[in-house]
PDB file of C-alpha atoms in Angstrom:
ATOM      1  CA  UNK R  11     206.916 -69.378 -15.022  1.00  0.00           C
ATOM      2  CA  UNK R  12     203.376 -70.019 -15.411  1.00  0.00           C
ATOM      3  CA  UNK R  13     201.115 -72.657 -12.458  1.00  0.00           C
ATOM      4  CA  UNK R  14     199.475 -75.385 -14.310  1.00  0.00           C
ATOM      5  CA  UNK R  15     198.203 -77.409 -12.171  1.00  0.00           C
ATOM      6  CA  UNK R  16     198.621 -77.892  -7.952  1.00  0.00           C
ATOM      7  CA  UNK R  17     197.917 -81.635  -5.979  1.00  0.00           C
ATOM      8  CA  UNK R  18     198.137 -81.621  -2.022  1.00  0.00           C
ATOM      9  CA  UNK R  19     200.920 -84.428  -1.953  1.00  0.00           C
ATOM     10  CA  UNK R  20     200.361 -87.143   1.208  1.00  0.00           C
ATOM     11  CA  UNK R  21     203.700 -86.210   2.197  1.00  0.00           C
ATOM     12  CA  UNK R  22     205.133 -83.440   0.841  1.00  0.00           C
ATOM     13  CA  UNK R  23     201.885 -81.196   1.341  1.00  0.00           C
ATOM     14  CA  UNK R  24     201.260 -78.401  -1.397  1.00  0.00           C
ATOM     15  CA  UNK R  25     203.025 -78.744  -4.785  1.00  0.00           C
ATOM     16  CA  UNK R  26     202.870 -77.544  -7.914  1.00  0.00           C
ATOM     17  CA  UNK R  27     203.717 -77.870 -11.820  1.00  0.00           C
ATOM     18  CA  UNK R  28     205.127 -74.999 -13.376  1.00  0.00           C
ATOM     19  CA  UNK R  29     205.018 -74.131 -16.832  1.00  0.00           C
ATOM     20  CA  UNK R  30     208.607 -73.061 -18.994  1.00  0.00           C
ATOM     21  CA  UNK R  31     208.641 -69.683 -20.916  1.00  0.00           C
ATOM     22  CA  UNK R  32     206.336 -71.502 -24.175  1.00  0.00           C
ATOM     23  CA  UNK R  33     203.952 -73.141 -21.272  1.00  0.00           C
ATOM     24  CA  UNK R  34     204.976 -76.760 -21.278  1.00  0.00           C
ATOM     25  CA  UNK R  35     205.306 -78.689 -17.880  1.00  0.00           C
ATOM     26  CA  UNK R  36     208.933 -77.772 -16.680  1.00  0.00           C
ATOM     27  CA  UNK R  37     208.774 -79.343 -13.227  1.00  0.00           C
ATOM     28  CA  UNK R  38     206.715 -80.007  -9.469  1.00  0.00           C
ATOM     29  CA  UNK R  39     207.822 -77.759  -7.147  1.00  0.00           C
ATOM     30  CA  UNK R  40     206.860 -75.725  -3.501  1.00  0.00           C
ATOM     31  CA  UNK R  41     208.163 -72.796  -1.812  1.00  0.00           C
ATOM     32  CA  UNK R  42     209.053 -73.545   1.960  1.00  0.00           C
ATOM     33  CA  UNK R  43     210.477 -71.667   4.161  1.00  0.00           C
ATOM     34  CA  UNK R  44     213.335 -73.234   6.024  1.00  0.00           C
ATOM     35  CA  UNK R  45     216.536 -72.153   8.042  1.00  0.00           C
ATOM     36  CA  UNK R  46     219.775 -72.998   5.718  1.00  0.00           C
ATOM     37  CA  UNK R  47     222.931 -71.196   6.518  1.00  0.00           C
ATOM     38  CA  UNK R  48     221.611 -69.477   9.352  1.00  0.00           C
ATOM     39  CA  UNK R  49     219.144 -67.525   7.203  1.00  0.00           C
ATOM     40  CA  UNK R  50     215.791 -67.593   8.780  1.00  0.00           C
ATOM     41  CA  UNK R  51     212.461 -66.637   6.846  1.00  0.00           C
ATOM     42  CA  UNK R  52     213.524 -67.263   3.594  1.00  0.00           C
ATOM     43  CA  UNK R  53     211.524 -68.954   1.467  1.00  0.00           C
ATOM     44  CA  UNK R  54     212.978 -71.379  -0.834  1.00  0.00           C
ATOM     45  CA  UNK R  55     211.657 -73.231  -3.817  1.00  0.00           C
ATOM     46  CA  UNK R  56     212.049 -76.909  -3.901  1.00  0.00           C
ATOM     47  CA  UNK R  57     212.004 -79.021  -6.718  1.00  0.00           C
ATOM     48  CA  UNK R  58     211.221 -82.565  -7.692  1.00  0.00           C
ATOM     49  CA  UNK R  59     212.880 -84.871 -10.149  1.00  0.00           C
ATOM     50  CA  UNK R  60     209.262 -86.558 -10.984  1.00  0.00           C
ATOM     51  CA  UNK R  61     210.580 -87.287 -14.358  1.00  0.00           C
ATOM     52  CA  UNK R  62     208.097 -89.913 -14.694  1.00  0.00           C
ATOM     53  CA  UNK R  63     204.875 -87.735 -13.756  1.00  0.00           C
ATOM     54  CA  UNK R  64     202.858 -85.377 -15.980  1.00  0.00           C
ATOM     55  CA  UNK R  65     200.672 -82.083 -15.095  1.00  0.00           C
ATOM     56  CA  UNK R  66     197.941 -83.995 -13.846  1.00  0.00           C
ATOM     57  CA  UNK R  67     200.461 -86.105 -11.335  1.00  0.00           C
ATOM     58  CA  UNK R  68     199.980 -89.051 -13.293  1.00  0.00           C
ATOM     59  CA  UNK R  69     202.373 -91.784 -14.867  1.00  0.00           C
ATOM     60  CA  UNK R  70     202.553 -92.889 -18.386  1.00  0.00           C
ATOM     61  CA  UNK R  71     202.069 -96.649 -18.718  1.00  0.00           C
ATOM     62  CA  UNK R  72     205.671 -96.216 -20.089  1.00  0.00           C
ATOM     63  CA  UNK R  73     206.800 -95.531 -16.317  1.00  0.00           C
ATOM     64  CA  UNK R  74     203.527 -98.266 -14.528  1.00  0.00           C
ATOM     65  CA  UNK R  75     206.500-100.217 -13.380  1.00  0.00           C
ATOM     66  CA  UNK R  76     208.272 -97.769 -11.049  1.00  0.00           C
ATOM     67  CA  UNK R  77     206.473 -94.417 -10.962  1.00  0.00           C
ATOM     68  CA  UNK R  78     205.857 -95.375  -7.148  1.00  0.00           C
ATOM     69  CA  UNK R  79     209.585 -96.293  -6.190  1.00  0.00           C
ATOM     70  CA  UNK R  80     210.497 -92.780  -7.783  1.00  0.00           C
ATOM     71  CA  UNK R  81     207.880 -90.964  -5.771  1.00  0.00           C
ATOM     72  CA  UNK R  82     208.880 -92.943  -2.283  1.00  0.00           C
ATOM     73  CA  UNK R  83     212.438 -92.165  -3.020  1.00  0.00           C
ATOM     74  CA  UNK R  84     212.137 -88.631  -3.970  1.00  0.00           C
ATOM     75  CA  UNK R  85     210.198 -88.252  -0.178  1.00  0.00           C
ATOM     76  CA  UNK R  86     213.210 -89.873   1.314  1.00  0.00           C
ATOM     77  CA  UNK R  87     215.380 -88.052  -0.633  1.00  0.00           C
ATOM     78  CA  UNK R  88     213.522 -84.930   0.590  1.00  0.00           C
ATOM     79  CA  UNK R  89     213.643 -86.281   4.192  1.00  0.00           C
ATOM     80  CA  UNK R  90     217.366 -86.268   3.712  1.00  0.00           C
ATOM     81  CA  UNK R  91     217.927 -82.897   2.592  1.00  0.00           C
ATOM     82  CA  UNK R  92     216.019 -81.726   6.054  1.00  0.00           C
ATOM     83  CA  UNK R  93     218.018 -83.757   8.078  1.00  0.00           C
ATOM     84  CA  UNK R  94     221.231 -82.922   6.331  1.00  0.00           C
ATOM     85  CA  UNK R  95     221.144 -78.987   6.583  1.00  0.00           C
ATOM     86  CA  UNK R  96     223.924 -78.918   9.326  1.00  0.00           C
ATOM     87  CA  UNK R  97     226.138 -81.384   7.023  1.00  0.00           C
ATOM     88  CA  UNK R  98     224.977 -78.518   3.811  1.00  0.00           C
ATOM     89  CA  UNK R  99     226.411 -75.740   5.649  1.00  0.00           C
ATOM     90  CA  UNK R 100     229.668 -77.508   7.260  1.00  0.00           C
ATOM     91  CA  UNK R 101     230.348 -78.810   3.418  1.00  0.00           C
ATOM     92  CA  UNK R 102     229.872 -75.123   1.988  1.00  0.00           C
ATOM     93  CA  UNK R 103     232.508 -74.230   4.981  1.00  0.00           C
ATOM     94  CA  UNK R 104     235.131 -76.718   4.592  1.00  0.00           C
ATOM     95  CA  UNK R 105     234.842 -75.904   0.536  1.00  0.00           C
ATOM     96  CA  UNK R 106     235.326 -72.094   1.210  1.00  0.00           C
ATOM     97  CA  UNK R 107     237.989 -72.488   3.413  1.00  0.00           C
ATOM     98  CA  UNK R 108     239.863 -75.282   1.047  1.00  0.00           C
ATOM     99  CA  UNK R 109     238.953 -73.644  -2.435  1.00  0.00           C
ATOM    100  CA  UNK R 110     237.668 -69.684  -2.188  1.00  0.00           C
ATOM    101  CA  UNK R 111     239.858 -68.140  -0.029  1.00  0.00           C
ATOM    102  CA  UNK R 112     242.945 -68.914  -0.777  1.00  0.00           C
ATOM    103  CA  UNK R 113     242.507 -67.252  -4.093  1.00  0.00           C
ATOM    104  CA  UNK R 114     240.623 -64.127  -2.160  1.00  0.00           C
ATOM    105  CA  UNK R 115     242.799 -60.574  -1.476  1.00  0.00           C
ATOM    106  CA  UNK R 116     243.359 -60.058   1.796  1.00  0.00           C
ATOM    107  CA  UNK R 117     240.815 -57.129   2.316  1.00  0.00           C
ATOM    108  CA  UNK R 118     237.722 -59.784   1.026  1.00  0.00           C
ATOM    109  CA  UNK R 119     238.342 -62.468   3.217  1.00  0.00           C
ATOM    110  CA  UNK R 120     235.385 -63.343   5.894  1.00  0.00           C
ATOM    111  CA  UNK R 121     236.419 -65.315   8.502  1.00  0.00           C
ATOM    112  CA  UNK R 122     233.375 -65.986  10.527  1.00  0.00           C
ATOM    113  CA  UNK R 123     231.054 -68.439   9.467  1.00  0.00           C
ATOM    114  CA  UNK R 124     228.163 -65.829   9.968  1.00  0.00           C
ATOM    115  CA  UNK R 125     229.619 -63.477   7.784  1.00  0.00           C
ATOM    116  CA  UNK R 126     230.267 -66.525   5.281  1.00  0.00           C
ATOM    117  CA  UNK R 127     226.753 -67.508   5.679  1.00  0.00           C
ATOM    118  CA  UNK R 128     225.515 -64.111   5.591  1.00  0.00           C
ATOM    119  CA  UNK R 129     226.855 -63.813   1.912  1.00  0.00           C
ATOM    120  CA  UNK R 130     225.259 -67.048   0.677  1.00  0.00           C
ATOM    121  CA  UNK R 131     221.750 -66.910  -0.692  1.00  0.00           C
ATOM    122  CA  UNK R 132     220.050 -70.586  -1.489  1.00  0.00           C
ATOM    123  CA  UNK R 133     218.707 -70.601  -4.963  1.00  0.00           C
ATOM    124  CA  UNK R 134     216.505 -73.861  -4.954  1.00  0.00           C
ATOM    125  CA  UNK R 135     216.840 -77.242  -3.648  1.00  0.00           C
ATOM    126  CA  UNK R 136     216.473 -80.153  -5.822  1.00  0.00           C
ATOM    127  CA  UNK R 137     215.653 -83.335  -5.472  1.00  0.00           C
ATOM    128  CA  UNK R 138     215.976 -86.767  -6.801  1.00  0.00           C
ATOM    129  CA  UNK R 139     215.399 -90.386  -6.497  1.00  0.00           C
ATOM    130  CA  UNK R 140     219.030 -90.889  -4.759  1.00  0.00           C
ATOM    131  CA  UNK R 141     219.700 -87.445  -3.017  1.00  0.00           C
ATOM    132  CA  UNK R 142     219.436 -83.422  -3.608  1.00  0.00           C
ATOM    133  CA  UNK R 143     221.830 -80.538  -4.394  1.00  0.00           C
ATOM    134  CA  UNK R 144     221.160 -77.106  -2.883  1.00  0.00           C
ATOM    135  CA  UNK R 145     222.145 -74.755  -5.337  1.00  0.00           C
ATOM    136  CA  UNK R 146     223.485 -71.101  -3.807  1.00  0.00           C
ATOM    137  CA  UNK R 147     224.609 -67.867  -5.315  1.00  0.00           C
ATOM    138  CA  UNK R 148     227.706 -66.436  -3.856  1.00  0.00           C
ATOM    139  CA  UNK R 149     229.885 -63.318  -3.861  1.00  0.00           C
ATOM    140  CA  UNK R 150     233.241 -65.063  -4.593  1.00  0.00           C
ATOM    141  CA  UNK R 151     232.443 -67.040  -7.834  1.00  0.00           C
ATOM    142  CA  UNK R 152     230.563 -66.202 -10.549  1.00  0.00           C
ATOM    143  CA  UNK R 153     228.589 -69.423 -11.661  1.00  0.00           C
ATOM    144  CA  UNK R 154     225.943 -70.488  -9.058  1.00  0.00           C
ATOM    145  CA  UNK R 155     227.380 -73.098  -7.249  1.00  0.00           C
ATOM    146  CA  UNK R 156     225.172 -76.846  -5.889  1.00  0.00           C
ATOM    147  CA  UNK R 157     225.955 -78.979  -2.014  1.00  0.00           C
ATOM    148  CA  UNK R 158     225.590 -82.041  -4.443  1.00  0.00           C
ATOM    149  CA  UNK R 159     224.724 -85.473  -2.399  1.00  0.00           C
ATOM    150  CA  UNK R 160     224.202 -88.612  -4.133  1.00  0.00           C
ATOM    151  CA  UNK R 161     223.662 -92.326  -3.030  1.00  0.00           C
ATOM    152  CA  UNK R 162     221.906 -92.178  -0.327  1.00  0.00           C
ATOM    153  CA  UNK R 163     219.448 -94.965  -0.854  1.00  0.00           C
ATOM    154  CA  UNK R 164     221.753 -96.741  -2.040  1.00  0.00           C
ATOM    155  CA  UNK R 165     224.597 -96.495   0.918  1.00  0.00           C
ATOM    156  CA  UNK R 166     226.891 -95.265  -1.419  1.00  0.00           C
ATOM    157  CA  UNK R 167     226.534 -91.844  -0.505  1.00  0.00           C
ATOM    158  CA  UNK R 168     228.829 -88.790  -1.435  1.00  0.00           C
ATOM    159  CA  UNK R 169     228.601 -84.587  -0.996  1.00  0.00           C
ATOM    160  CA  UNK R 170     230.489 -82.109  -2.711  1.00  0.00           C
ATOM    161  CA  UNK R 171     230.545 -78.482  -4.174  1.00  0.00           C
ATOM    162  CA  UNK R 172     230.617 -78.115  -7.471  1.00  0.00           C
ATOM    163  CA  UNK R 173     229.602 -75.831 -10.073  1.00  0.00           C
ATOM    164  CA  UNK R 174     225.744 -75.363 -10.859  1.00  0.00           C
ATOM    165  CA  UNK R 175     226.056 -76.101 -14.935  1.00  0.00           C
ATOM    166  CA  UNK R 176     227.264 -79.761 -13.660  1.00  0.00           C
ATOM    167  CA  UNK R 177     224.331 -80.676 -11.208  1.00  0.00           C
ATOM    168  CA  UNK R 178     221.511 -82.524 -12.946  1.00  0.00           C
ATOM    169  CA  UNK R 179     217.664 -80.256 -13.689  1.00  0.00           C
ATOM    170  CA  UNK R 180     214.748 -81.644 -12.241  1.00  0.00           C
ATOM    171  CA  UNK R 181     211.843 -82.630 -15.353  1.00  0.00           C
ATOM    172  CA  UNK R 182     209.241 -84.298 -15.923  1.00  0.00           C
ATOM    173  CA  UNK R 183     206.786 -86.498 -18.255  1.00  0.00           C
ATOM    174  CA  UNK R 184     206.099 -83.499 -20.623  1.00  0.00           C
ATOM    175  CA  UNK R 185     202.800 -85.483 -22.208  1.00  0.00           C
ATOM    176  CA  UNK R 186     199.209 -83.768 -21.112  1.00  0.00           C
TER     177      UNK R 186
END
């Protein structure tokens, strides 16, 4: 992926668009390094869902109406994800416990969370206008899997695990 273009954001500090593989705008993103299932120092890239923003951080008069409700609730939904990191981790555990071990042999089963942790390596984060899914690579399932939450502007708000393929891309306005 190729940098097109980088804005300091008023509140979520350095970002920038990336380009796809034929150099369109794919998506706004920044790496940050934060402490997710116990692993400290990694970096991890965070994406936004500014679906209604181009390259240059503009909206199209398309999205005038509501390009600044999208951008307040992608913060918030942002906000959410870094207050939520112990509810992340004690989701992953509950679903490992529930779903991937039972179906484990004997001699692969971890039982400590730090070993569980240890195994887990966070993808990307992404987030959008009502919540974020952290997506994670694992040793026990082939497909990438997401921590999905949902509705949490709203008050209808939900988490789960669930396969990567079913968790929503970020994008964005693709016009220059």
């Amino acid at each position: 992926m190729k940098e097109l273009n980088q804005i300091q954001h008023k509140y979520l500090g350095h970002i920038v668009c990336m380009a796809d593989e034929n150099g369109n705008p794919l998506e706004w993103n920044k790496t940050e390094r934060i402490c997710l299932f116990k692993n400290e120092n990694r970096e991890i890239k965070i994406s936004f869902d500014f679906f209604c923003f181009n390259l240059n951080f503009e909206a199209g008069e398309v999205f005038s109406d509501m390009y600044e409700t999208v951008e307040k609730n992608i913060v918030n939904s942002y906000k959410h994800f870094l207050n939520d990191r112990k509810e992340i981790e004690e989701t992953f555990f509950k679903y490992y416990k529930d779903e991937i071990e039972p179906e484990l042999i004997a001699e692969l089963i971890t039982t400590s969370i730090e070993e569980i942790y240890s195994l887990i390596e966070v993808v990307e984060v992404r987030t959008y206008t009502d919540g974020y899914a952290v997506i994670v690579k694992t040793p026990w399932v082939n497909e990438q899997l997401g921590i999905e939450k949902r509705g949490i502007l709203d008050g209808d708000e939900w988490i789960e695990v669930k396969l990567e393929s079913e968790i929503d891309v970020v994008e964005m306005n693709y016009n220059h």
